[in-house]
């Protein structure tokens, strides 16, 4: 029996698919080469932008024929999209051949539902819980081992669906993380460990006693062995001087800092509920550059946020010019149902969003070219 997993979205999802693979292998399934030869196909979905959701609908829809040929094929859809009740129900009604729909917290029930599926379709959504420490991972990212340190997000940036589909921030116990890292290091198969969370800088604030992210990094670095440790993603509002000092002083910590700015304009940042200003953001960048001269700094930007004027967009361009990032991800704002920004007046046309995203990408390319030359 073979499985095939299709993963959309961020590294959290990539890592969660490693857990899904672990569950399936424990059940006796083997990893298949393609969808066509699979007995079970899992779509681990992303809801961050409309485009990501459309791709899932297209790819799930394309399985209709395969399911007709092979009635025993099991099709599972899970991940962030299914955590939205409306979308989950839409999936079930539009694609009657989908067998199991699970929310982000219920993946632990996959085995149970595979056994039950002969009795009919299975749907189970929101049920907030803790990370299940007992489930195995099948690590698939080569020399890099992902380690989840927290779930969820408390920030409610007004454009973002994540807090709605991933719940509130919940940190893993430090000892559990350290044990996982010790195990990974002992295996000697991985050169790099990447810590994952939507907002790693606020790690440990919900623990008793509290542990700071910088302390967690120091404790990981104290584990003996030859490895590098990286992390993503940082929120500028929580990036402390202490953390910058830790990154600078610990040789095991990778000097890559992904620090999403989203916009270079203070009015838009406020509307986005990002809780920092352009000036504050630039002061952090300056500290990073002063203390970690070889740092590789990257960022995310959203263009065409509701009411964004041409001048406000140009302040994003000028921020990119000022920071001279090593690379950026530029996204066109995509309204997500249920978020505050999706109901704001002054939505920007697709045409303008395209123009702005192209300008931003062209600027970044120009900067990279110049910096590569120098
Ligand atoms: N529209 C466009 N981009 C978004 N992002 C998050 N939500 C949206 C949205 N509604 C971007 C942000 C974030 C990255 C992972 O995705 O830039 O940092
Ligand atoms: Fe979304 Fe903001 Fe949380 Fe990042 S910090 S996951 S953009 S709400």
XYZ file of N, CA, C and O and ligand atoms in Angstrom, residues 10 48-49 159-162 233 258 260 262 274 300-302 329 331-336 339, ligand 1:
110
model
N 3.583 26.877 3.862
C 4.827 27.233 4.564
C 5.578 26.018 5.095
O 5.128 24.875 4.976
N -3.440 30.898 3.105
C -2.923 32.254 3.321
C -3.370 33.240 2.236
O -3.604 34.395 2.505
N -3.454 32.752 0.987
C -3.939 33.596 -0.109
C -4.905 32.798 -0.969
O -4.863 31.568 -0.966
N -4.808 41.408 7.911
C -4.953 40.717 6.619
C -4.896 39.199 6.781
O -5.163 38.467 5.839
N -4.525 38.705 7.955
C -4.016 37.333 8.047
C -5.010 36.332 8.625
O -5.648 36.572 9.650
N -5.093 35.182 8.002
C -6.035 34.135 8.393
C -5.434 33.205 9.461
O -6.160 32.464 10.129
N -4.115 33.269 9.628
C -3.431 32.284 10.488
C -4.024 32.168 11.907
O -4.286 31.063 12.372
N 9.420 32.147 11.916
C 9.606 33.498 11.425
C 9.631 34.463 12.599
O 8.984 34.230 13.605
N 14.940 36.330 8.834
C 13.766 36.663 8.026
C 12.879 37.549 8.884
O 12.334 37.097 9.894
N 9.842 39.921 8.385
C 8.827 40.506 7.506
C 8.446 41.929 7.913
O 8.064 42.166 9.057
N 6.331 43.857 5.754
C 4.987 43.938 5.135
C 4.724 45.259 4.423
O 4.117 45.272 3.364
N 0.377 45.936 12.765
C 1.691 45.314 12.906
C 2.418 45.755 14.180
O 3.430 45.167 14.564
N 9.154 39.787 3.975
C 7.919 39.633 3.203
C 7.271 41.013 3.075
O 7.330 41.813 4.020
N 6.625 41.246 1.934
C 5.860 42.480 1.736
C 4.514 42.182 1.117
O 4.406 41.271 0.292
N 3.525 42.960 1.515
C 2.208 42.863 0.888
C 1.948 44.184 0.170
O 2.072 45.251 0.786
N 10.070 38.291 -0.366
C 8.872 37.716 -0.964
C 7.865 38.854 -1.074
O 7.589 39.528 -0.076
N 4.002 39.898 -2.082
C 2.676 39.315 -2.298
C 1.657 40.398 -2.607
O 1.705 41.482 -2.025
N 0.716 40.057 -3.478
C -0.419 40.948 -3.687
C -1.427 40.659 -2.590
O -1.716 39.484 -2.323
N -1.958 41.688 -1.975
C -2.923 41.480 -0.899
C -4.089 40.621 -1.400
O -4.645 40.875 -2.462
N -4.444 39.627 -0.622
C -5.550 38.730 -0.975
C -6.554 38.726 0.180
O -6.213 38.330 1.288
N -7.772 39.231 -0.060
C -8.739 39.302 1.056
C -9.125 37.917 1.561
O -9.476 37.051 0.757
N -9.020 37.688 2.847
C -9.394 36.404 3.439
C -10.649 36.605 4.271
O -10.656 37.447 5.192
N -11.307 37.991 8.141
C -10.287 38.906 8.668
C -10.808 40.347 8.590
O -11.692 40.644 7.785
N -2.613 38.475 1.362
C -1.358 38.511 0.870
N -0.281 38.096 1.561
C -0.477 37.632 2.803
N 0.386 37.160 3.730
C -0.323 36.803 4.829
N -1.630 37.030 4.631
C -1.760 37.554 3.378
C -2.855 38.007 2.613
N -4.100 37.992 3.082
C 1.820 37.133 3.528
C 2.580 37.945 4.571
C 3.220 36.886 5.423
C 3.444 35.783 4.419
C 3.670 34.437 4.991
O 2.266 35.785 3.649
O 3.558 38.705 3.906
O 4.422 37.311 6.024
